[in-house]
Amino acid sequence: MNKTWLGIGCGVAAGAFWGLVFLAPELAREFTPLQLAAGRYLAYGLFAALLVVPRWRTLSGTIGGREWWALAWLSLLGNILYYVLLASAVQLGGMAMTSLVIGFLPVAVTIIGSRDHDAVPFRKLLPSLLLGAAGILCIGWQSLGGGGTGLRVAEVTGLLCAVGALISWTTYAVSNSRWLARLHHVSAHDWSLLTGLVTGAQALLLAIPAFVAGPLLMGGDSHDGGEWLHFVAVASGVAILASIVGNALWNRMSRLLPLTLVGQMILFETLFALLYGFLWEQRLPTVIECAAIAFVIGSVLASASAHRPKPSIPNSEASDAEGKPVSA
């Protein structure tokens, strides 16, 4: 059971760091989602390369062609494509709406994980999923349930981007967890660094169109030196905290927990994204938002309870109420 709670702790910490990616597009709103993705992952690739270089000979010998192709696919899905879509969703539809849609990740990943061999039966996961769904509905109530003026084109586009990010990251989460389960000879930290190396190479290809086309998309406005320094600080901060530290914690958690429980941990990204949003907007959460937090915590605790192994009964105590041995 200590292994389960250690995994949950890693998942909570990963969520805290990953929640920052929702705030970054607001901190650097004058830059496009392509520029944000390119800047973040160029920094991620650079930091990963610095950490990988001293051990390159050892690491390269443990990775074959299939693993490199997997890293390229996972990097594209879970990093480049996901963050371009997420940043677009935040800037077009807002943090609350984006958090709501991305909050469905646990439901999607858990349902897929319930099909794995030796997975916890779906009926045991149902209370956790219902609590998680209730929390997600509470989170999005104010952003999508209020109003009455109808959704604007920007909000609809943002919603579609958020759904695309949901699909991209669900595919990544399932595939990455299964690859980590197969690669016993590669540590979770090394896998994260190698992912950063490949993502950095992909970001190099993205950088030219992002920074050439970016000014045209923003109406031809140029950025001054202070804005570029601010952009570099945001991109580097997200790269270190979310991509390196957060990914390492997530990969560690993926090896400690079954896929069905891994899915529940993604809820903490939504929770922390909302918390950072409250701090950014300088307000306290509403009653509905407090209820959502309670549902999120209850969902994870219910899932952890569903994964708790049944205590073994010693042979000397394996008897029924009448003292007769219990048949096998």
Short mmCIF file of C-alpha atoms in Angstrom, two decimals:
data_model
loop_
_atom_site.label_atom_id
_atom_site.label_comp_id
_atom_site.label_asym_id
_atom_site.label_seq_id
_atom_site.Cartn_x
_atom_site.Cartn_y
_atom_site.Cartn_z
CA MET A 1 0.00 0.00 0.00
CA ASN A 2 2.98 2.32 0.60
CA LYS A 3 3.77 1.93 -3.12
CA THR A 4 0.27 3.13 -4.00
CA TRP A 5 0.43 6.23 -1.80
CA LEU A 6 3.94 7.07 -3.03
CA GLY A 7 2.58 6.91 -6.57
CA ILE A 8 -0.35 9.14 -5.60
CA GLY A 9 2.08 11.64 -4.06
CA CYS A 10 4.09 11.74 -7.28
CA GLY A 11 0.85 12.23 -9.23
CA VAL A 12 -0.23 15.17 -7.04
CA ALA A 13 3.18 16.83 -7.42
CA ALA A 14 3.15 16.28 -11.19
CA GLY A 15 -0.31 17.88 -11.34
CA ALA A 16 0.97 20.91 -9.42
CA PHE A 17 3.76 21.46 -11.93
CA TRP A 18 1.64 20.65 -14.97
CA GLY A 19 -1.05 23.11 -13.89
CA LEU A 20 1.43 25.85 -14.74
CA VAL A 21 1.04 25.14 -18.48
CA PHE A 22 -2.50 26.56 -18.31
CA LEU A 23 -1.17 29.80 -16.82
CA ALA A 24 1.70 30.31 -19.29
CA PRO A 25 -0.53 31.36 -22.24
CA GLU A 26 -2.04 34.07 -20.03
CA LEU A 27 1.39 35.22 -18.82
CA ALA A 28 2.59 35.56 -22.42
CA ARG A 29 -0.66 36.38 -24.23
CA GLU A 30 1.14 38.63 -26.74
CA PHE A 31 2.78 35.52 -28.25
CA THR A 32 1.03 32.88 -30.38
CA PRO A 33 0.43 29.26 -29.29
CA LEU A 34 2.98 28.10 -31.89
CA GLN A 35 5.59 30.44 -30.42
CA LEU A 36 4.79 29.32 -26.89
CA ALA A 37 5.11 25.64 -27.86
CA ALA A 38 8.33 26.21 -29.80
CA GLY A 39 9.89 28.28 -27.02
CA ARG A 40 8.89 25.88 -24.25
CA TYR A 41 10.14 22.76 -26.01
CA LEU A 42 13.33 24.33 -27.34
CA ALA A 43 14.17 25.10 -23.71
CA TYR A 44 13.05 21.62 -22.65
CA GLY A 45 15.25 20.01 -25.31
CA LEU A 46 18.25 22.14 -24.30
CA PHE A 47 17.96 21.32 -20.60
CA ALA A 48 17.38 17.63 -21.38
CA ALA A 49 20.44 17.55 -23.65
CA LEU A 50 22.64 19.04 -20.91
CA LEU A 51 21.51 16.30 -18.52
CA VAL A 52 21.76 13.49 -21.10
CA VAL A 53 25.23 14.28 -22.55
CA PRO A 54 27.30 12.91 -19.62
CA ARG A 55 25.50 9.55 -19.86
CA TRP A 56 24.83 9.42 -23.60
CA ARG A 57 26.95 6.33 -24.31
CA THR A 58 25.18 4.30 -21.66
CA LEU A 59 21.70 5.51 -22.56
CA SER A 60 22.04 5.20 -26.34
CA GLY A 61 22.98 1.55 -25.98
CA THR A 62 19.69 0.77 -24.24
CA ILE A 63 17.44 2.38 -26.86
CA GLY A 64 16.74 0.76 -30.22
CA GLY A 65 14.94 1.86 -33.37
CA ARG A 66 11.47 0.99 -32.07
CA GLU A 67 12.04 3.00 -28.92
CA TRP A 68 13.21 6.06 -30.89
CA TRP A 69 10.11 5.91 -33.09
CA ALA A 70 7.97 5.61 -29.96
CA LEU A 71 9.71 8.64 -28.44
CA ALA A 72 9.07 10.65 -31.61
CA TRP A 73 5.38 9.69 -31.63
CA LEU A 74 4.92 10.32 -27.91
CA SER A 75 6.76 13.65 -28.08
CA LEU A 76 4.54 14.86 -30.90
CA LEU A 77 1.29 13.77 -29.22
CA GLY A 78 2.01 14.57 -25.59
CA ASN A 79 4.08 17.72 -26.06
CA ILE A 80 4.05 19.62 -29.36
CA LEU A 81 0.52 18.97 -30.62
CA TYR A 82 -1.04 18.91 -27.14
CA TYR A 83 0.44 22.23 -26.06
CA VAL A 84 -0.34 24.07 -29.30
CA LEU A 85 -3.97 22.99 -28.94
CA LEU A 86 -4.08 23.72 -25.20
CA ALA A 87 -2.53 27.20 -25.52
CA SER A 88 -4.97 28.00 -28.33
CA ALA A 89 -7.88 26.84 -26.15
CA VAL A 90 -6.76 28.98 -23.19
CA GLN A 91 -6.30 32.12 -25.28
CA LEU A 92 -9.57 31.66 -27.19
CA GLY A 93 -11.88 30.11 -24.60
CA GLY A 94 -10.28 30.81 -21.22
CA MET A 95 -8.67 28.73 -18.48
CA ALA A 96 -11.93 27.49 -16.93
CA MET A 97 -13.33 26.04 -20.15
CA THR A 98 -10.00 24.46 -21.06
CA SER A 99 -9.65 22.97 -17.59
CA LEU A 100 -13.14 21.50 -17.88
CA VAL A 101 -12.44 19.68 -21.15
CA ILE A 102 -8.97 18.50 -20.15
CA GLY A 103 -10.55 17.35 -16.88
CA PHE A 104 -12.23 14.52 -18.79
CA LEU A 105 -8.79 12.90 -19.26
CA PRO A 106 -9.15 10.71 -16.14
CA VAL A 107 -12.45 9.31 -17.40
CA ALA A 108 -11.03 8.54 -20.84
CA VAL A 109 -7.77 7.03 -19.59
CA THR A 110 -9.44 5.02 -16.82
CA ILE A 111 -12.01 3.52 -19.19
CA ILE A 112 -9.23 2.45 -21.57
CA GLY A 113 -7.12 1.11 -18.69
CA SER A 114 -10.02 -0.97 -17.38
CA ARG A 115 -9.62 -3.21 -20.42
CA ASP A 116 -6.07 -4.18 -19.42
CA HIS A 117 -5.31 -7.66 -18.12
CA ASP A 118 -5.70 -7.94 -14.34
CA ALA A 119 -7.21 -4.45 -14.18
CA VAL A 120 -9.67 -3.54 -11.43
CA PRO A 121 -13.23 -4.37 -12.61
CA PHE A 122 -15.03 -1.39 -14.09
CA ARG A 123 -17.88 -1.64 -11.56
CA LYS A 124 -15.41 -0.98 -8.73
CA LEU A 125 -14.17 2.13 -10.55
CA LEU A 126 -17.66 3.50 -11.12
CA PRO A 127 -17.91 5.47 -7.81
CA SER A 128 -14.59 7.16 -8.53
CA LEU A 129 -15.59 7.99 -12.09
CA LEU A 130 -18.94 9.39 -10.96
CA LEU A 131 -17.26 11.59 -8.36
CA GLY A 132 -14.74 12.77 -10.95
CA ALA A 133 -17.49 13.54 -13.45
CA ALA A 134 -19.40 15.49 -10.78
CA GLY A 135 -16.28 17.52 -10.03
CA ILE A 136 -15.69 18.27 -13.69
CA LEU A 137 -19.30 19.39 -14.16
CA CYS A 138 -19.00 21.71 -11.17
CA ILE A 139 -15.76 23.14 -12.53
CA GLY A 140 -17.32 24.03 -15.86
CA TRP A 141 -20.74 25.12 -14.62
CA GLN A 142 -19.96 28.81 -14.42
CA SER A 143 -17.93 29.00 -17.64
CA LEU A 144 -20.28 27.00 -19.87
CA GLY A 145 -23.56 26.92 -17.95
CA GLY A 146 -24.09 30.60 -17.32
CA GLY A 147 -24.56 33.47 -19.66
CA GLY A 148 -27.35 33.12 -22.18
CA THR A 149 -25.79 35.16 -24.97
CA GLY A 150 -24.56 32.08 -26.83
CA LEU A 151 -21.05 30.98 -27.58
CA ARG A 152 -18.91 33.25 -29.74
CA VAL A 153 -16.84 31.94 -32.66
CA ALA A 154 -13.64 32.26 -30.60
CA GLU A 155 -15.14 30.21 -27.76
CA VAL A 156 -16.32 27.48 -30.16
CA THR A 157 -12.86 27.37 -31.75
CA GLY A 158 -11.29 27.23 -28.30
CA LEU A 159 -13.62 24.39 -27.32
CA LEU A 160 -12.63 22.41 -30.44
CA CYS A 161 -8.93 23.00 -29.66
CA ALA A 162 -9.50 21.77 -26.10
CA VAL A 163 -11.22 18.61 -27.38
CA GLY A 164 -8.29 18.04 -29.73
CA ALA A 165 -5.89 18.43 -26.80
CA LEU A 166 -7.98 15.94 -24.83
CA ILE A 167 -7.72 13.33 -27.59
CA SER A 168 -4.00 13.97 -28.08
CA TRP A 169 -3.10 13.65 -24.41
CA THR A 170 -5.34 10.64 -23.78
CA THR A 171 -3.52 8.76 -26.53
CA TYR A 172 -0.17 9.87 -25.11
CA ALA A 173 -0.99 8.92 -21.50
CA VAL A 174 -2.06 5.39 -22.42
CA SER A 175 0.81 4.75 -24.85
CA ASN A 176 3.47 6.23 -22.57
CA SER A 177 2.33 4.17 -19.58
CA ARG A 178 2.45 0.98 -21.62
CA TRP A 179 5.90 1.74 -23.01
CA LEU A 180 7.23 2.40 -19.49
CA ALA A 181 5.81 -0.95 -18.38
CA ARG A 182 7.79 -2.70 -21.13
CA LEU A 183 11.10 -0.83 -20.68
CA HIS A 184 12.34 -2.19 -17.36
CA HIS A 185 15.95 -1.33 -18.27
CA VAL A 186 15.24 2.41 -18.71
CA SER A 187 14.48 4.57 -15.68
CA ALA A 188 11.47 6.88 -15.67
CA HIS A 189 13.78 9.90 -15.39
CA ASP A 190 15.89 8.81 -18.36
CA TRP A 191 12.77 8.20 -20.45
CA SER A 192 11.61 11.73 -19.61
CA LEU A 193 14.97 13.21 -20.63
CA LEU A 194 15.02 11.26 -23.90
CA THR A 195 11.48 12.48 -24.57
CA GLY A 196 12.75 16.02 -24.00
CA LEU A 197 15.64 15.46 -26.41
CA VAL A 198 13.30 14.30 -29.19
CA THR A 199 10.78 17.06 -28.42
CA GLY A 200 13.57 19.64 -28.66
CA ALA A 201 14.48 18.35 -32.12
CA GLN A 202 10.84 18.63 -33.18
CA ALA A 203 10.69 22.15 -31.73
CA LEU A 204 13.61 23.15 -33.98
CA LEU A 205 11.44 22.27 -36.98
CA LEU A 206 8.54 24.22 -35.47
CA ALA A 207 10.60 27.30 -34.57
CA ILE A 208 11.05 28.72 -38.07
CA PRO A 209 7.36 28.83 -39.05
CA ALA A 210 6.40 29.86 -35.50
CA PHE A 211 8.69 32.86 -35.26
CA VAL A 212 8.43 33.89 -38.91
CA ALA A 213 4.68 33.47 -39.26
CA GLY A 214 4.00 34.61 -35.68
CA PRO A 215 4.33 38.37 -36.29
CA LEU A 216 2.10 38.07 -39.39
CA LEU A 217 -0.60 36.29 -37.35
CA MET A 218 -0.40 39.00 -34.69
CA GLY A 219 -0.95 41.78 -37.24
CA GLY A 220 2.72 42.50 -37.93
CA ASP A 221 3.45 43.90 -34.46
CA SER A 222 7.00 43.40 -33.26
CA HIS A 223 8.01 42.67 -29.67
CA ASP A 224 10.49 44.78 -27.74
CA GLY A 225 13.42 43.46 -25.74
CA GLY A 226 11.48 43.36 -22.49
CA GLU A 227 8.70 41.26 -24.00
CA TRP A 228 11.21 38.78 -25.42
CA LEU A 229 12.95 38.47 -22.03
CA HIS A 230 9.56 37.85 -20.43
CA PHE A 231 8.78 35.22 -23.08
CA VAL A 232 12.11 33.45 -22.53
CA ALA A 233 11.53 33.44 -18.76
CA VAL A 234 8.03 31.96 -19.11
CA ALA A 235 9.12 29.34 -21.68
CA SER A 236 12.17 28.32 -19.62
CA GLY A 237 10.21 28.18 -16.37
CA VAL A 238 7.51 25.95 -17.87
CA ALA A 239 10.18 23.78 -19.53
CA ILE A 240 12.01 23.14 -16.25
CA LEU A 241 9.06 22.84 -13.87
CA ALA A 242 6.42 21.20 -16.07
CA SER A 243 8.41 19.32 -18.72
CA ILE A 244 11.44 18.10 -16.76
CA VAL A 245 10.32 17.91 -13.12
CA GLY A 246 6.64 17.25 -13.82
CA ASN A 247 7.30 14.59 -16.47
CA ALA A 248 9.83 12.82 -14.25
CA LEU A 249 7.30 12.67 -11.41
CA TRP A 250 4.59 11.45 -13.80
CA ASN A 251 6.79 8.68 -15.23
CA ARG A 252 7.74 7.60 -11.71
CA MET A 253 4.06 7.48 -10.81
CA SER A 254 3.24 5.50 -13.98
CA ARG A 255 5.51 2.71 -12.77
CA LEU A 256 4.04 2.68 -9.27
CA LEU A 257 0.34 2.70 -10.17
CA PRO A 258 -1.89 0.71 -12.55
CA LEU A 259 -3.21 2.52 -15.61
CA THR A 260 -6.72 2.81 -14.17
CA LEU A 261 -5.36 4.78 -11.18
CA VAL A 262 -2.92 6.72 -13.39
CA GLY A 263 -5.97 8.19 -15.13
CA GLN A 264 -7.32 9.55 -11.84
CA MET A 265 -4.09 11.44 -11.13
CA ILE A 266 -4.67 13.71 -14.13
CA LEU A 267 -7.48 15.32 -12.12
CA PHE A 268 -4.86 17.13 -10.06
CA GLU A 269 -3.65 18.99 -13.15
CA THR A 270 -7.17 20.39 -13.50
CA LEU A 271 -7.35 21.20 -9.79
CA PHE A 272 -4.05 23.09 -9.75
CA ALA A 273 -4.85 24.83 -13.05
CA LEU A 274 -7.98 26.23 -11.40
CA LEU A 275 -6.04 27.24 -8.29
CA TYR A 276 -3.51 29.16 -10.38
CA GLY A 277 -6.40 30.71 -12.28
CA PHE A 278 -7.93 31.96 -9.00
CA LEU A 279 -4.60 33.48 -7.98
CA TRP A 280 -4.21 35.10 -11.38
CA GLU A 281 -7.72 36.56 -11.20
CA GLN A 282 -7.18 37.48 -7.51
CA ARG A 283 -10.37 35.91 -6.23
CA LEU A 284 -11.52 33.09 -3.97
CA PRO A 285 -13.24 29.99 -5.36
CA THR A 286 -17.02 29.98 -5.36
CA VAL A 287 -19.16 27.45 -3.50
CA ILE A 288 -19.51 25.39 -6.68
CA GLU A 289 -15.76 25.41 -7.23
CA CYS A 290 -15.16 24.33 -3.62
CA ALA A 291 -17.58 21.45 -4.21
CA ALA A 292 -15.60 20.51 -7.32
CA ILE A 293 -12.39 20.33 -5.29
CA ALA A 294 -14.11 18.02 -2.79
CA PHE A 295 -15.36 15.79 -5.63
CA VAL A 296 -11.86 15.61 -7.14
CA ILE A 297 -10.29 14.53 -3.84
CA GLY A 298 -13.11 12.06 -3.23
CA SER A 299 -12.64 10.59 -6.71
CA VAL A 300 -8.95 9.88 -6.16
CA LEU A 301 -9.54 8.43 -2.69
CA ALA A 302 -12.31 6.19 -4.05
CA SER A 303 -10.04 4.97 -6.84
CA ALA A 304 -7.21 4.31 -4.37
CA SER A 305 -9.64 2.31 -2.22
CA ALA A 306 -10.72 0.27 -5.26
CA HIS A 307 -7.07 -0.64 -5.89
CA ARG A 308 -6.37 -1.65 -2.30
CA PRO A 309 -5.45 -5.36 -2.22
CA LYS A 310 -7.58 -7.63 -0.09
CA PRO A 311 -5.81 -8.71 3.11
CA SER A 312 -4.68 -12.31 3.00
CA ILE A 313 -6.20 -14.62 5.60
CA PRO A 314 -3.74 -16.93 7.43
CA ASN A 315 -4.46 -20.63 7.05
CA SER A 316 -4.98 -20.97 10.79
CA GLU A 317 -7.82 -18.45 10.59
CA ALA A 318 -9.35 -19.78 7.38
CA SER A 319 -12.44 -21.25 8.96
CA ASP A 320 -16.09 -20.33 8.97
CA ALA A 321 -18.19 -19.34 11.94
CA GLU A 322 -18.72 -23.01 12.90
CA GLY A 323 -15.00 -23.76 12.94
CA LYS A 324 -15.07 -25.80 9.72
CA PRO A 325 -12.24 -25.29 7.20
CA VAL A 326 -13.12 -23.08 4.25
CA SER A 327 -12.80 -24.98 0.97
CA ALA A 328 -10.47 -23.63 -1.66
#
